PDB file of C-alpha atoms in Angstrom:
ATOM      1  CA  UNK A 193       0.000   0.000   0.000  1.00  0.00           C
ATOM      2  CA  UNK A 194       0.916   3.642   0.015  1.00  0.00           C
ATOM      3  CA  UNK A 195       0.931   6.393   2.583  1.00  0.00           C
ATOM      4  CA  UNK A 196       0.668   9.964   1.317  1.00  0.00           C
ATOM      5  CA  UNK A 197       0.853  12.740   3.902  1.00  0.00           C
ATOM      6  CA  UNK A 198       0.291  16.446   3.475  1.00  0.00           C
ATOM      7  CA  UNK A 199      -0.850  19.150   5.889  1.00  0.00           C
ATOM      8  CA  UNK A 200      -4.588  19.556   6.248  1.00  0.00           C
ATOM      9  CA  UNK A 201      -4.763  23.331   6.170  1.00  0.00           C
ATOM     10  CA  UNK A 202      -2.520  26.316   5.516  1.00  0.00           C
ATOM     11  CA  UNK A 203      -3.067  30.068   5.527  1.00  0.00           C
ATOM     12  CA  UNK A 204      -0.958  32.639   3.705  1.00  0.00           C
ATOM     13  CA  UNK A 205      -1.144  36.296   2.767  1.00  0.00           C
ATOM     14  CA  UNK A 206      -1.772  37.681  -0.685  1.00  0.00           C
ATOM     15  CA  UNK A 207       1.529  38.372  -2.440  1.00  0.00           C
ATOM     16  CA  UNK A 208       3.486  35.990  -0.242  1.00  0.00           C
ATOM     17  CA  UNK A 209       5.118  32.618  -0.971  1.00  0.00           C
ATOM     18  CA  UNK A 210       3.800  29.333   0.417  1.00  0.00           C
ATOM     19  CA  UNK A 211       5.252  25.834   0.337  1.00  0.00           C
ATOM     20  CA  UNK A 212       2.972  22.809   0.586  1.00  0.00           C
ATOM     21  CA  UNK A 213       4.777  19.607   1.512  1.00  0.00           C
ATOM     22  CA  UNK A 214       3.951  16.022   0.633  1.00  0.00           C
ATOM     23  CA  UNK A 215       5.620  12.838   1.808  1.00  0.00           C
ATOM     24  CA  UNK A 216       4.899   9.430   0.357  1.00  0.00           C
ATOM     25  CA  UNK A 217       5.831   5.796   0.679  1.00  0.00           C
ATOM     26  CA  UNK A 218       5.665   3.494  -2.309  1.00  0.00           C
ATOM     27  CA  UNK A 219       7.385   0.269  -3.301  1.00  0.00           C
ATOM     28  CA  UNK A 220       7.886   1.470  -6.859  1.00  0.00           C
ATOM     29  CA  UNK A 221       7.919   4.986  -8.202  1.00  0.00           C
ATOM     30  CA  UNK A 222       6.221   6.274 -11.341  1.00  0.00           C
ATOM     31  CA  UNK A 223       6.180   9.979 -10.690  1.00  0.00           C
ATOM     32  CA  UNK A 224       4.308  12.415  -8.453  1.00  0.00           C
ATOM     33  CA  UNK A 225       1.446  14.693  -9.403  1.00  0.00           C
ATOM     34  CA  UNK A 226       0.021  17.894  -7.950  1.00  0.00           C
ATOM     35  CA  UNK A 227      -3.571  18.909  -8.619  1.00  0.00           C
ATOM     36  CA  UNK A 228      -5.515  22.034  -7.691  1.00  0.00           C
ATOM     37  CA  UNK A 229      -9.163  21.811  -6.687  1.00  0.00           C
ATOM     38  CA  UNK A 230     -11.392  24.799  -6.035  1.00  0.00           C
ATOM     39  CA  UNK A 231     -14.372  24.227  -3.788  1.00  0.00           C
ATOM     40  CA  UNK A 232     -17.141  22.330  -5.572  1.00  0.00           C
ATOM     41  CA  UNK A 233     -15.094  21.877  -8.721  1.00  0.00           C
ATOM     42  CA  UNK A 234     -13.086  19.127 -10.356  1.00  0.00           C
ATOM     43  CA  UNK A 235      -9.358  18.732  -9.686  1.00  0.00           C
ATOM     44  CA  UNK A 236      -7.135  20.172 -12.395  1.00  0.00           C
ATOM     45  CA  UNK A 237      -3.579  19.135 -13.208  1.00  0.00           C
ATOM     46  CA  UNK A 238      -0.753  21.371 -11.989  1.00  0.00           C
ATOM     47  CA  UNK A 239       2.482  19.413 -12.285  1.00  0.00           C
ATOM     48  CA  UNK A 240       4.167  16.060 -12.716  1.00  0.00           C
ATOM     49  CA  UNK A 241       7.652  15.203 -11.409  1.00  0.00           C
ATOM     50  CA  UNK A 242       9.414  11.964 -12.199  1.00  0.00           C
ATOM     51  CA  UNK A 243      13.043  13.092 -11.722  1.00  0.00           C
ATOM     52  CA  UNK A 244      14.625  14.772  -8.700  1.00  0.00           C
ATOM     53  CA  UNK A 245      14.757  18.519  -8.670  1.00  0.00           C
ATOM     54  CA  UNK A 246      12.646  21.590  -9.176  1.00  0.00           C
ATOM     55  CA  UNK A 247      10.206  22.078 -12.056  1.00  0.00           C
ATOM     56  CA  UNK A 248       9.128  25.682 -12.515  1.00  0.00           C
ATOM     57  CA  UNK A 249       5.947  26.685 -14.283  1.00  0.00           C
ATOM     58  CA  UNK A 250       5.101  30.355 -13.877  1.00  0.00           C
ATOM     59  CA  UNK A 251       4.137  31.182 -10.296  1.00  0.00           C
ATOM     60  CA  UNK A 252       3.995  27.493  -9.390  1.00  0.00           C
ATOM     61  CA  UNK A 253       6.980  25.192  -8.908  1.00  0.00           C
ATOM     62  CA  UNK A 254       7.170  21.585  -7.795  1.00  0.00           C
ATOM     63  CA  UNK A 255      10.119  19.822  -6.205  1.00  0.00           C
ATOM     64  CA  UNK A 256      10.838  16.109  -5.862  1.00  0.00           C
ATOM     65  CA  UNK A 257      13.349  14.064  -3.869  1.00  0.00           C
ATOM     66  CA  UNK A 258      12.855  10.391  -4.615  1.00  0.00           C
ATOM     67  CA  UNK A 259      15.392   9.235  -2.025  1.00  0.00           C
ATOM     68  CA  UNK A 260      13.508  11.087   0.714  1.00  0.00           C
ATOM     69  CA  UNK A 261      10.003  10.314  -0.555  1.00  0.00           C
ATOM     70  CA  UNK A 262       9.313  14.028  -0.473  1.00  0.00           C
ATOM     71  CA  UNK A 263       7.807  16.673  -2.694  1.00  0.00           C
ATOM     72  CA  UNK A 264       6.651  20.233  -2.294  1.00  0.00           C
ATOM     73  CA  UNK A 265       4.554  22.653  -4.272  1.00  0.00           C
ATOM     74  CA  UNK A 266       5.745  26.253  -4.141  1.00  0.00           C
ATOM     75  CA  UNK A 267       3.303  29.035  -4.907  1.00  0.00           C
ATOM     76  CA  UNK A 268       4.754  32.515  -5.414  1.00  0.00           C
ATOM     77  CA  UNK A 269       3.062  35.916  -5.537  1.00  0.00           C
ATOM     78  CA  UNK A 270      -0.061  34.473  -4.027  1.00  0.00           C
ATOM     79  CA  UNK A 271      -3.395  35.670  -5.333  1.00  0.00           C
ATOM     80  CA  UNK A 272      -6.825  35.348  -3.770  1.00  0.00           C
ATOM     81  CA  UNK A 273      -7.807  32.915  -6.530  1.00  0.00           C
ATOM     82  CA  UNK A 274      -5.116  30.514  -5.288  1.00  0.00           C
ATOM     83  CA  UNK A 275      -7.362  29.669  -2.332  1.00  0.00           C
ATOM     84  CA  UNK A 276      -8.100  26.017  -3.065  1.00  0.00           C
ATOM     85  CA  UNK A 277      -7.202  22.489  -2.071  1.00  0.00           C
ATOM     86  CA  UNK A 278      -3.912  21.117  -3.367  1.00  0.00           C
ATOM     87  CA  UNK A 279      -3.747  17.384  -3.880  1.00  0.00           C
ATOM     88  CA  UNK A 280      -0.584  15.315  -3.982  1.00  0.00           C
ATOM     89  CA  UNK A 281      -0.896  12.009  -5.882  1.00  0.00           C
ATOM     90  CA  UNK A 282       1.299   9.058  -6.809  1.00  0.00           C
ATOM     91  CA  UNK A 283       0.514   6.051  -8.994  1.00  0.00           C
ATOM     92  CA  UNK A 284      -0.464   3.025  -6.952  1.00  0.00           C
ATOM     93  CA  UNK A 285       2.087   0.256  -6.631  1.00  0.00           C
ATOM     94  CA  UNK A 286       0.770  -1.518  -9.738  1.00  0.00           C
ATOM     95  CA  UNK A 287       1.280   1.741 -11.600  1.00  0.00           C
ATOM     96  CA  UNK A 288      -2.164   1.685 -13.110  1.00  0.00           C
ATOM     97  CA  UNK A 289      -4.113   4.337 -11.188  1.00  0.00           C
ATOM     98  CA  UNK A 290      -3.442   7.379  -9.024  1.00  0.00           C
ATOM     99  CA  UNK A 291      -3.645   7.416  -5.250  1.00  0.00           C
ATOM    100  CA  UNK A 292      -4.328  10.831  -3.766  1.00  0.00           C
ATOM    101  CA  UNK A 293      -3.383  12.380  -0.480  1.00  0.00           C
ATOM    102  CA  UNK A 294      -6.166  13.960   1.553  1.00  0.00           C
ATOM    103  CA  UNK A 295      -5.309  17.390   0.217  1.00  0.00           C
ATOM    104  CA  UNK A 296      -4.131  20.656   1.730  1.00  0.00           C
ATOM    105  CA  UNK A 297      -6.705  23.421   1.975  1.00  0.00           C
ATOM    106  CA  UNK A 298      -4.962  26.750   1.332  1.00  0.00           C
ATOM    107  CA  UNK A 299      -6.599  29.995   2.368  1.00  0.00           C
ATOM    108  CA  UNK A 300      -5.121  33.198   0.955  1.00  0.00           C
ATOM    109  CA  UNK A 301      -5.990  36.270   3.018  1.00  0.00           C
ATOM    110  CA  UNK A 302      -5.777  39.945   2.035  1.00  0.00           C
TER     111      UNK A 302
ATOM    112  CA  UNK B 116     -18.307  21.498 -24.527  1.00  0.00           C
ATOM    113  CA  UNK B 117     -16.802  19.555 -21.666  1.00  0.00           C
ATOM    114  CA  UNK B 118     -14.426  16.757 -22.615  1.00  0.00           C
ATOM    115  CA  UNK B 119     -15.564  14.572 -19.697  1.00  0.00           C
ATOM    116  CA  UNK B 120     -19.273  14.819 -18.941  1.00  0.00           C
ATOM    117  CA  UNK B 121     -20.979  13.418 -15.890  1.00  0.00           C
ATOM    118  CA  UNK B 122     -24.724  13.087 -15.402  1.00  0.00           C
ATOM    119  CA  UNK B 123     -26.540  13.924 -13.254  1.00  0.00           C
ATOM    120  CA  UNK B 124     -24.746  16.812 -11.516  1.00  0.00           C
ATOM    121  CA  UNK B 125     -26.779  16.312  -8.367  1.00  0.00           C
ATOM    122  CA  UNK B 126     -28.941  13.454  -7.139  1.00  0.00           C
ATOM    123  CA  UNK B 127     -30.897  12.838  -3.982  1.00  0.00           C
ATOM    124  CA  UNK B 128     -32.143   9.328  -3.393  1.00  0.00           C
ATOM    125  CA  UNK B 129     -33.397   7.070  -0.640  1.00  0.00           C
ATOM    126  CA  UNK B 130     -31.742   4.146   1.077  1.00  0.00           C
ATOM    127  CA  UNK B 131     -32.165   0.921  -0.897  1.00  0.00           C
ATOM    128  CA  UNK B 132     -32.679   2.540  -4.287  1.00  0.00           C
ATOM    129  CA  UNK B 133     -30.607   1.611  -7.333  1.00  0.00           C
ATOM    130  CA  UNK B 134     -28.673   4.521  -8.767  1.00  0.00           C
ATOM    131  CA  UNK B 135     -26.601   4.878 -11.922  1.00  0.00           C
ATOM    132  CA  UNK B 136     -24.095   7.660 -12.501  1.00  0.00           C
ATOM    133  CA  UNK B 137     -23.008   8.137 -16.074  1.00  0.00           C
ATOM    134  CA  UNK B 138     -19.799   9.384 -17.619  1.00  0.00           C
ATOM    135  CA  UNK B 139     -18.976  10.041 -21.232  1.00  0.00           C
ATOM    136  CA  UNK B 140     -15.833  11.475 -22.802  1.00  0.00           C
ATOM    137  CA  UNK B 141     -14.828  12.949 -26.124  1.00  0.00           C
ATOM    138  CA  UNK B 142     -11.076  12.861 -25.459  1.00  0.00           C
ATOM    139  CA  UNK B 143     -10.582   9.492 -27.144  1.00  0.00           C
ATOM    140  CA  UNK B 144      -8.848   8.130 -24.044  1.00  0.00           C
ATOM    141  CA  UNK B 145      -8.827   4.416 -23.347  1.00  0.00           C
ATOM    142  CA  UNK B 146      -8.532   4.707 -19.566  1.00  0.00           C
ATOM    143  CA  UNK B 147     -11.453   5.719 -17.398  1.00  0.00           C
ATOM    144  CA  UNK B 148     -11.817   5.924 -13.612  1.00  0.00           C
ATOM    145  CA  UNK B 149     -14.400   6.492 -10.902  1.00  0.00           C
ATOM    146  CA  UNK B 150     -13.387   8.214  -7.663  1.00  0.00           C
ATOM    147  CA  UNK B 151     -15.392   9.378  -4.691  1.00  0.00           C
ATOM    148  CA  UNK B 152     -14.466  12.342  -2.513  1.00  0.00           C
ATOM    149  CA  UNK B 153     -15.440  12.765   1.093  1.00  0.00           C
ATOM    150  CA  UNK B 154     -14.488  15.674   3.357  1.00  0.00           C
ATOM    151  CA  UNK B 155     -11.291  14.823   5.219  1.00  0.00           C
ATOM    152  CA  UNK B 156     -10.719  11.636   3.241  1.00  0.00           C
ATOM    153  CA  UNK B 157      -9.675  12.933  -0.123  1.00  0.00           C
ATOM    154  CA  UNK B 158     -10.211  11.162  -3.431  1.00  0.00           C
ATOM    155  CA  UNK B 159     -10.524   7.394  -3.289  1.00  0.00           C
ATOM    156  CA  UNK B 160     -10.548   5.057  -6.279  1.00  0.00           C
ATOM    157  CA  UNK B 161     -13.648   2.910  -6.782  1.00  0.00           C
ATOM    158  CA  UNK B 162     -13.111   1.234 -10.167  1.00  0.00           C
ATOM    159  CA  UNK B 163     -11.038   1.725 -13.276  1.00  0.00           C
ATOM    160  CA  UNK B 164     -11.075   0.429 -16.834  1.00  0.00           C
ATOM    161  CA  UNK B 165      -8.362   0.392 -19.448  1.00  0.00           C
ATOM    162  CA  UNK B 166     -10.583  -0.669 -22.323  1.00  0.00           C
ATOM    163  CA  UNK B 167     -14.066  -2.018 -22.987  1.00  0.00           C
ATOM    164  CA  UNK B 168     -13.138  -5.538 -21.878  1.00  0.00           C
ATOM    165  CA  UNK B 169     -11.088  -4.503 -18.861  1.00  0.00           C
ATOM    166  CA  UNK B 170     -12.587  -3.681 -15.447  1.00  0.00           C
ATOM    167  CA  UNK B 171     -10.552  -3.411 -12.231  1.00  0.00           C
ATOM    168  CA  UNK B 172     -11.525  -2.859  -8.616  1.00  0.00           C
ATOM    169  CA  UNK B 173     -10.073   0.052  -6.758  1.00  0.00           C
ATOM    170  CA  UNK B 174      -9.591   0.704  -3.085  1.00  0.00           C
ATOM    171  CA  UNK B 175     -13.294   0.916  -2.183  1.00  0.00           C
ATOM    172  CA  UNK B 176     -15.312  -1.117  -4.705  1.00  0.00           C
ATOM    173  CA  UNK B 177     -17.697  -2.796  -2.230  1.00  0.00           C
ATOM    174  CA  UNK B 178     -21.290  -1.710  -2.841  1.00  0.00           C
ATOM    175  CA  UNK B 179     -20.528  -0.464  -6.352  1.00  0.00           C
ATOM    176  CA  UNK B 180     -20.463  -1.919  -9.851  1.00  0.00           C
ATOM    177  CA  UNK B 181     -19.439  -0.474 -13.193  1.00  0.00           C
ATOM    178  CA  UNK B 182     -20.093  -0.969 -16.869  1.00  0.00           C
ATOM    179  CA  UNK B 183     -17.859   0.103 -19.761  1.00  0.00           C
ATOM    180  CA  UNK B 184     -20.412   0.263 -22.531  1.00  0.00           C
ATOM    181  CA  UNK B 185     -18.032   1.755 -25.085  1.00  0.00           C
ATOM    182  CA  UNK B 186     -14.646   3.414 -25.167  1.00  0.00           C
ATOM    183  CA  UNK B 187     -16.362   6.716 -24.438  1.00  0.00           C
ATOM    184  CA  UNK B 188     -18.798   5.594 -21.739  1.00  0.00           C
ATOM    185  CA  UNK B 189     -18.217   4.331 -18.200  1.00  0.00           C
ATOM    186  CA  UNK B 190     -21.102   4.142 -15.743  1.00  0.00           C
ATOM    187  CA  UNK B 191     -21.098   3.571 -12.002  1.00  0.00           C
ATOM    188  CA  UNK B 192     -24.000   1.832 -10.241  1.00  0.00           C
ATOM    189  CA  UNK B 193     -25.036   1.615  -6.638  1.00  0.00           C
ATOM    190  CA  UNK B 194     -27.253  -1.459  -6.506  1.00  0.00           C
ATOM    191  CA  UNK B 195     -28.769  -0.595  -3.139  1.00  0.00           C
ATOM    192  CA  UNK B 196     -27.744   2.864  -1.968  1.00  0.00           C
ATOM    193  CA  UNK B 197     -26.891   3.469   1.685  1.00  0.00           C
ATOM    194  CA  UNK B 198     -26.337   6.782   3.507  1.00  0.00           C
ATOM    195  CA  UNK B 199     -22.549   6.366   3.798  1.00  0.00           C
ATOM    196  CA  UNK B 200     -22.383   6.437   0.003  1.00  0.00           C
ATOM    197  CA  UNK B 201     -23.283  10.107   0.185  1.00  0.00           C
ATOM    198  CA  UNK B 202     -20.300  11.757  -1.476  1.00  0.00           C
ATOM    199  CA  UNK B 203     -19.019  13.710  -4.458  1.00  0.00           C
ATOM    200  CA  UNK B 204     -18.271  11.302  -7.310  1.00  0.00           C
ATOM    201  CA  UNK B 205     -15.783  12.050 -10.063  1.00  0.00           C
ATOM    202  CA  UNK B 206     -15.183  10.322 -13.352  1.00  0.00           C
ATOM    203  CA  UNK B 207     -11.763  10.770 -14.933  1.00  0.00           C
ATOM    204  CA  UNK B 208      -9.886   9.735 -18.050  1.00  0.00           C
ATOM    205  CA  UNK B 209      -6.264   9.393 -19.055  1.00  0.00           C
ATOM    206  CA  UNK B 210      -4.310   8.268 -22.084  1.00  0.00           C
ATOM    207  CA  UNK B 211      -1.252   7.344 -20.125  1.00  0.00           C
ATOM    208  CA  UNK B 212       0.962   4.390 -19.604  1.00  0.00           C
ATOM    209  CA  UNK B 213       1.154   2.910 -16.098  1.00  0.00           C
ATOM    210  CA  UNK B 214      -0.505   5.943 -14.550  1.00  0.00           C
ATOM    211  CA  UNK B 215       2.202   8.296 -15.721  1.00  0.00           C
ATOM    212  CA  UNK B 216      -0.110  10.655 -17.542  1.00  0.00           C
ATOM    213  CA  UNK B 217      -2.414  13.197 -16.056  1.00  0.00           C
ATOM    214  CA  UNK B 218      -6.066  12.611 -15.269  1.00  0.00           C
ATOM    215  CA  UNK B 219      -8.843  14.710 -16.738  1.00  0.00           C
ATOM    216  CA  UNK B 220     -11.828  14.962 -14.443  1.00  0.00           C
ATOM    217  CA  UNK B 221     -15.517  15.488 -15.055  1.00  0.00           C
ATOM    218  CA  UNK B 222     -17.386  18.130 -13.079  1.00  0.00           C
ATOM    219  CA  UNK B 223     -18.584  15.633 -10.503  1.00  0.00           C
ATOM    220  CA  UNK B 224     -21.890  14.242  -9.275  1.00  0.00           C
ATOM    221  CA  UNK B 225     -23.029  15.136  -5.770  1.00  0.00           C
ATOM    222  CA  UNK B 226     -24.992  12.177  -4.473  1.00  0.00           C
ATOM    223  CA  UNK B 227     -27.029  12.292  -1.286  1.00  0.00           C
ATOM    224  CA  UNK B 228     -28.549   9.105   0.105  1.00  0.00           C
ATOM    225  CA  UNK B 229     -31.243   9.724   2.710  1.00  0.00           C
TER     226      UNK B 229
END
């Protein structure tokens, strides 16, 4: 089985930087995904890391360390619209479907 | 038009009733999935299908069944609904290999079982 851990809630100020951490345990590794989900809406893809290091995509960056079973999502220049849940996900051990963490609810305040 | 369409968007039903949630996609993807989402529990996989003849159980398949009627259609049934099946249900598709590609989600179906 897998164990995916991420903080339940975080609060940050508009314009600031926030880092959302995710740790995972898996017998194999086929990459790590981050999704964004606004309240009442479907999750949407943010990033996919399969190699160690930082992947930058505009205001959002995602980091992976396979040896540590650790990833983080970095959000810069926070905007009010970034208030959402952020879901960390890894393929299940068979590699055929995604297992999701419970999500981190981010609140951006003025 | 949405690439992954779920119907209905909302449904209220009574305990013991049979319910079918439908999903259709125009993305041409072979892989389709059903997840449920509960507050505090995140997204959990119910069933998945890699083609019309392939059906696989996920983490929480008990009490559910699925049918892959065509490449584009994947329906989820609750044979006898119970209150703890009240949840937000998502259908998703992917074209990936071994889960390495991203999922595309429908807008969800909010199901309430009274």
